[in-house]
């Protein structure tokens, strides 16, 4: 039973040392990301789709005037 108390004491000391090391590294700026903002400008953004969608009303109007083929070509 006394070994259990010793092991609990040692584990608390080890956990405290890890907590102290973590707090020290955060205060010293070890987790600051200085590399990514400089490189981020080099990556291209995905292009937004620019296709024209034809509404039902516009489709009906185009069918009546015979300009359906032109609208299909514009969409492609």
CSV table of N, CA and C in Angstrom, one decimal:
chain,number,residue,atom,x,y,z
A,1,UNK,N,0.8,-1.2,0.0
A,1,UNK,CA,0.0,0.0,0.0
A,1,UNK,C,0.9,1.2,0.0
A,2,UNK,N,2.0,1.2,0.7
A,2,UNK,CA,2.9,2.4,0.7
A,2,UNK,C,3.5,2.6,-0.7
A,3,UNK,N,3.7,1.5,-1.5
A,3,UNK,CA,4.2,1.7,-2.8
A,3,UNK,C,3.2,2.5,-3.7
A,4,UNK,N,1.9,2.3,-3.5
A,4,UNK,CA,0.9,3.0,-4.2
A,4,UNK,C,1.0,4.5,-3.9
A,5,UNK,N,1.2,4.9,-2.7
A,5,UNK,CA,1.4,6.3,-2.3
A,5,UNK,C,2.6,6.9,-3.0
A,6,UNK,N,3.7,6.1,-3.0
A,6,UNK,CA,4.9,6.6,-3.7
A,6,UNK,C,4.7,6.8,-5.2
A,7,UNK,N,4.0,5.9,-5.8
A,7,UNK,CA,3.8,6.0,-7.2
A,7,UNK,C,2.8,7.1,-7.6
A,8,UNK,N,1.8,7.4,-6.7
A,8,UNK,CA,0.9,8.5,-6.9
A,8,UNK,C,1.7,9.8,-6.8
A,9,UNK,N,2.6,9.9,-5.8
A,9,UNK,CA,3.4,11.1,-5.6
A,9,UNK,C,4.3,11.3,-6.8
A,10,UNK,N,4.9,10.3,-7.3
A,10,UNK,CA,5.8,10.4,-8.4
A,10,UNK,C,5.0,10.8,-9.7
A,11,UNK,N,3.9,10.3,-9.9
A,11,UNK,CA,3.1,10.7,-11.0
A,11,UNK,C,2.6,12.1,-11.0
A,12,UNK,N,2.3,12.6,-9.8
A,12,UNK,CA,1.9,14.0,-9.6
A,12,UNK,C,3.1,14.9,-9.9
A,13,UNK,N,4.3,14.5,-9.5
A,13,UNK,CA,5.5,15.3,-9.8
A,13,UNK,C,5.8,15.3,-11.3
A,14,UNK,N,5.7,14.1,-12.0
A,14,UNK,CA,5.9,14.1,-13.4
A,14,UNK,C,4.9,14.9,-14.2
A,15,UNK,N,3.6,14.8,-13.8
A,15,UNK,CA,2.6,15.6,-14.4
A,15,UNK,C,2.8,17.1,-14.2
A,16,UNK,N,3.2,17.5,-13.1
A,16,UNK,CA,3.5,18.9,-12.8
A,16,UNK,C,4.7,19.4,-13.6
A,17,UNK,N,5.7,18.5,-13.8
A,17,UNK,CA,6.8,18.9,-14.7
A,17,UNK,C,6.4,19.1,-16.1
A,18,UNK,N,5.6,18.2,-16.6
A,18,UNK,CA,5.1,18.3,-18.0
A,18,UNK,C,4.2,19.6,-18.1
A,19,UNK,N,3.4,19.9,-17.1
A,19,UNK,CA,2.6,21.1,-17.2
A,19,UNK,C,3.5,22.4,-17.2
A,20,UNK,N,4.6,22.3,-16.3
A,20,UNK,CA,5.5,23.5,-16.3
A,20,UNK,C,6.3,23.6,-17.6
A,21,UNK,N,6.7,22.5,-18.2
A,21,UNK,CA,7.3,22.5,-19.5
A,21,UNK,C,6.4,23.1,-20.6
A,22,UNK,N,5.2,22.7,-20.6
A,22,UNK,CA,4.2,23.2,-21.6
A,22,UNK,C,4.0,24.7,-21.4
A,23,UNK,N,3.8,25.1,-20.2
A,23,UNK,CA,3.6,26.6,-19.9
A,23,UNK,C,4.8,27.4,-20.3
A,24,UNK,N,6.0,26.9,-20.1
A,24,UNK,CA,7.2,27.5,-20.5
A,24,UNK,C,7.3,27.7,-22.0
A,25,UNK,N,7.0,26.6,-22.7
A,25,UNK,CA,7.1,26.6,-24.1
A,25,UNK,C,6.1,27.6,-24.8
A,26,UNK,N,4.9,27.7,-24.2
A,26,UNK,CA,3.9,28.6,-24.7
A,26,UNK,C,4.4,30.0,-24.4
A,27,UNK,N,4.9,30.3,-23.3
A,27,UNK,CA,5.3,31.7,-23.0
A,27,UNK,C,6.6,32.1,-23.8
A,28,UNK,N,7.4,31.1,-24.2
A,28,UNK,CA,8.5,31.4,-25.0
A,28,UNK,C,8.2,31.5,-26.5
A,29,UNK,N,7.0,31.2,-26.9
A,29,UNK,CA,6.6,31.3,-28.3
A,29,UNK,C,6.9,30.1,-29.2
A,30,UNK,N,7.1,29.0,-28.5
A,30,UNK,CA,7.4,27.8,-29.3
A,30,UNK,C,6.3,27.3,-30.2
A,31,UNK,N,5.1,27.7,-30.0
A,31,UNK,CA,4.0,27.3,-30.8
A,31,UNK,C,3.5,28.3,-31.8
A,32,UNK,N,4.3,29.5,-31.9
A,32,UNK,CA,3.9,30.5,-32.9
A,32,UNK,C,4.3,30.0,-34.3
A,33,UNK,N,3.4,30.3,-35.2
A,33,UNK,CA,3.6,29.8,-36.6
A,33,UNK,C,4.1,31.0,-37.4
A,34,UNK,N,5.4,31.1,-37.6
A,34,UNK,CA,5.9,32.1,-38.4
A,34,UNK,C,6.1,31.8,-39.9
A,35,UNK,N,6.0,30.5,-40.2
A,35,UNK,CA,6.3,30.0,-41.6
A,35,UNK,C,5.1,30.1,-42.5
A,36,UNK,N,3.9,29.6,-42.0
A,36,UNK,CA,2.7,29.5,-42.8
A,36,UNK,C,2.3,30.8,-43.4
A,37,UNK,N,2.2,32.0,-42.7
A,37,UNK,CA,1.7,33.2,-43.3
A,37,UNK,C,2.6,33.6,-44.5
A,38,UNK,N,3.9,33.4,-44.5
A,38,UNK,CA,4.7,33.8,-45.6
A,38,UNK,C,4.5,32.9,-46.8
A,39,UNK,N,4.2,31.7,-46.6
A,39,UNK,CA,4.0,30.7,-47.7
A,39,UNK,C,2.6,30.7,-48.2
A,40,UNK,N,1.6,31.1,-47.5
A,40,UNK,CA,0.2,31.1,-47.8
A,40,UNK,C,-0.1,31.8,-49.1
A,41,UNK,N,0.7,32.9,-49.4
A,41,UNK,CA,0.5,33.7,-50.6
A,41,UNK,C,0.8,33.0,-51.8
A,42,UNK,N,1.6,31.9,-51.7
A,42,UNK,CA,2.0,31.2,-52.9
A,42,UNK,C,1.0,30.2,-53.4
A,43,UNK,N,0.0,29.9,-52.6
A,43,UNK,CA,-1.0,28.9,-53.0
A,43,UNK,C,-2.1,29.6,-53.7
A,44,UNK,N,-2.6,29.0,-54.8
A,44,UNK,CA,-3.7,29.6,-55.5
A,44,UNK,C,-5.0,29.2,-54.9
A,45,UNK,N,-6.0,30.2,-54.9
A,45,UNK,CA,-7.3,29.9,-54.5
A,45,UNK,C,-8.0,29.1,-55.6
A,46,UNK,N,-9.0,28.3,-55.3
A,46,UNK,CA,-9.8,27.6,-56.3
A,46,UNK,C,-10.6,28.7,-57.0
A,47,UNK,N,-10.7,28.5,-58.3
A,47,UNK,CA,-11.5,29.4,-59.1
A,47,UNK,C,-13.0,29.2,-58.9
A,48,UNK,N,-13.7,30.3,-58.8
A,48,UNK,CA,-15.1,30.2,-58.6
A,48,UNK,C,-15.8,29.9,-59.9
A,49,UNK,N,-16.8,29.1,-59.9
A,49,UNK,CA,-17.5,28.8,-61.1
A,49,UNK,C,-18.2,30.0,-61.7
A,50,UNK,N,-18.1,30.2,-63.0
A,50,UNK,CA,-18.7,31.3,-63.7
A,50,UNK,C,-19.7,31.0,-64.7
A,51,UNK,N,-20.3,29.8,-64.6
A,51,UNK,CA,-21.3,29.4,-65.6
A,51,UNK,C,-22.6,30.1,-65.4
A,52,UNK,N,-23.2,30.4,-66.5
A,52,UNK,CA,-24.5,31.1,-66.4
A,52,UNK,C,-25.6,30.1,-66.3
A,53,UNK,N,-26.5,30.2,-65.4
A,53,UNK,CA,-27.7,29.3,-65.3
A,53,UNK,C,-28.9,30.0,-65.9
A,54,UNK,N,-29.6,29.2,-66.6
A,54,UNK,CA,-30.8,29.7,-67.3
A,54,UNK,C,-32.0,29.3,-66.5
A,55,UNK,N,-32.8,30.4,-66.2
A,55,UNK,CA,-34.0,30.1,-65.4
A,55,UNK,C,-35.1,29.6,-66.3
A,56,UNK,N,-36.2,29.1,-65.7
A,56,UNK,CA,-37.3,28.6,-66.5
A,56,UNK,C,-38.0,29.6,-67.3
A,57,UNK,N,-38.1,30.8,-66.8
A,57,UNK,CA,-38.8,31.9,-67.6
A,57,UNK,C,-37.9,32.3,-68.7
A,58,UNK,N,-36.6,32.4,-68.5
A,58,UNK,CA,-35.7,32.7,-69.6
A,58,UNK,C,-35.7,31.6,-70.6
A,59,UNK,N,-35.7,30.4,-70.2
A,59,UNK,CA,-35.8,29.3,-71.1
A,59,UNK,C,-37.0,29.3,-72.0
A,60,UNK,N,-38.2,29.6,-71.4
A,60,UNK,CA,-39.4,29.7,-72.2
A,60,UNK,C,-39.3,30.8,-73.2
A,61,UNK,N,-38.7,32.0,-72.8
A,61,UNK,CA,-38.6,33.1,-73.7
A,61,UNK,C,-37.6,32.7,-74.9
A,62,UNK,N,-36.5,32.0,-74.6
A,62,UNK,CA,-35.6,31.7,-75.6
A,62,UNK,C,-36.2,30.6,-76.6
A,63,UNK,N,-37.0,29.7,-76.1
A,63,UNK,CA,-37.6,28.7,-76.9
A,63,UNK,C,-38.6,29.4,-77.9
A,64,UNK,N,-39.3,30.4,-77.5
A,64,UNK,CA,-40.2,31.1,-78.3
A,64,UNK,C,-39.5,31.9,-79.4
A,65,UNK,N,-38.4,32.5,-79.1
A,65,UNK,CA,-37.7,33.3,-80.1
A,65,UNK,C,-36.7,32.5,-80.9
A,66,UNK,N,-36.5,31.2,-80.6
A,66,UNK,CA,-35.6,30.4,-81.4
A,66,UNK,C,-34.1,30.6,-81.0
A,67,UNK,N,-33.8,31.2,-79.9
A,67,UNK,CA,-32.4,31.4,-79.5
A,67,UNK,C,-31.9,30.4,-78.5
A,68,UNK,N,-32.5,29.2,-78.4
A,68,UNK,CA,-32.1,28.2,-77.5
A,68,UNK,C,-30.7,27.8,-77.7
A,69,UNK,N,-30.3,27.6,-79.0
A,69,UNK,CA,-29.0,27.1,-79.3
A,69,UNK,C,-27.9,28.1,-78.8
A,70,UNK,N,-28.2,29.4,-79.0
A,70,UNK,CA,-27.3,30.4,-78.5
A,70,UNK,C,-27.1,30.3,-77.0
A,71,UNK,N,-28.2,30.1,-76.3
A,71,UNK,CA,-28.1,30.1,-74.8
A,71,UNK,C,-27.3,28.8,-74.4
A,72,UNK,N,-27.5,27.7,-75.1
A,72,UNK,CA,-26.7,26.5,-74.7
A,72,UNK,C,-25.2,26.7,-75.0
A,73,UNK,N,-24.9,27.4,-76.1
A,73,UNK,CA,-23.5,27.7,-76.4
A,73,UNK,C,-22.9,28.6,-75.4
A,74,UNK,N,-23.6,29.6,-74.9
A,74,UNK,CA,-23.1,30.5,-73.9
A,74,UNK,C,-22.9,29.8,-72.6
A,75,UNK,N,-23.7,28.8,-72.2
A,75,UNK,CA,-23.6,28.1,-71.0
A,75,UNK,C,-22.3,27.3,-71.0
A,76,UNK,N,-22.0,26.8,-72.1
A,76,UNK,CA,-20.8,25.9,-72.2
A,76,UNK,C,-19.6,26.8,-72.3
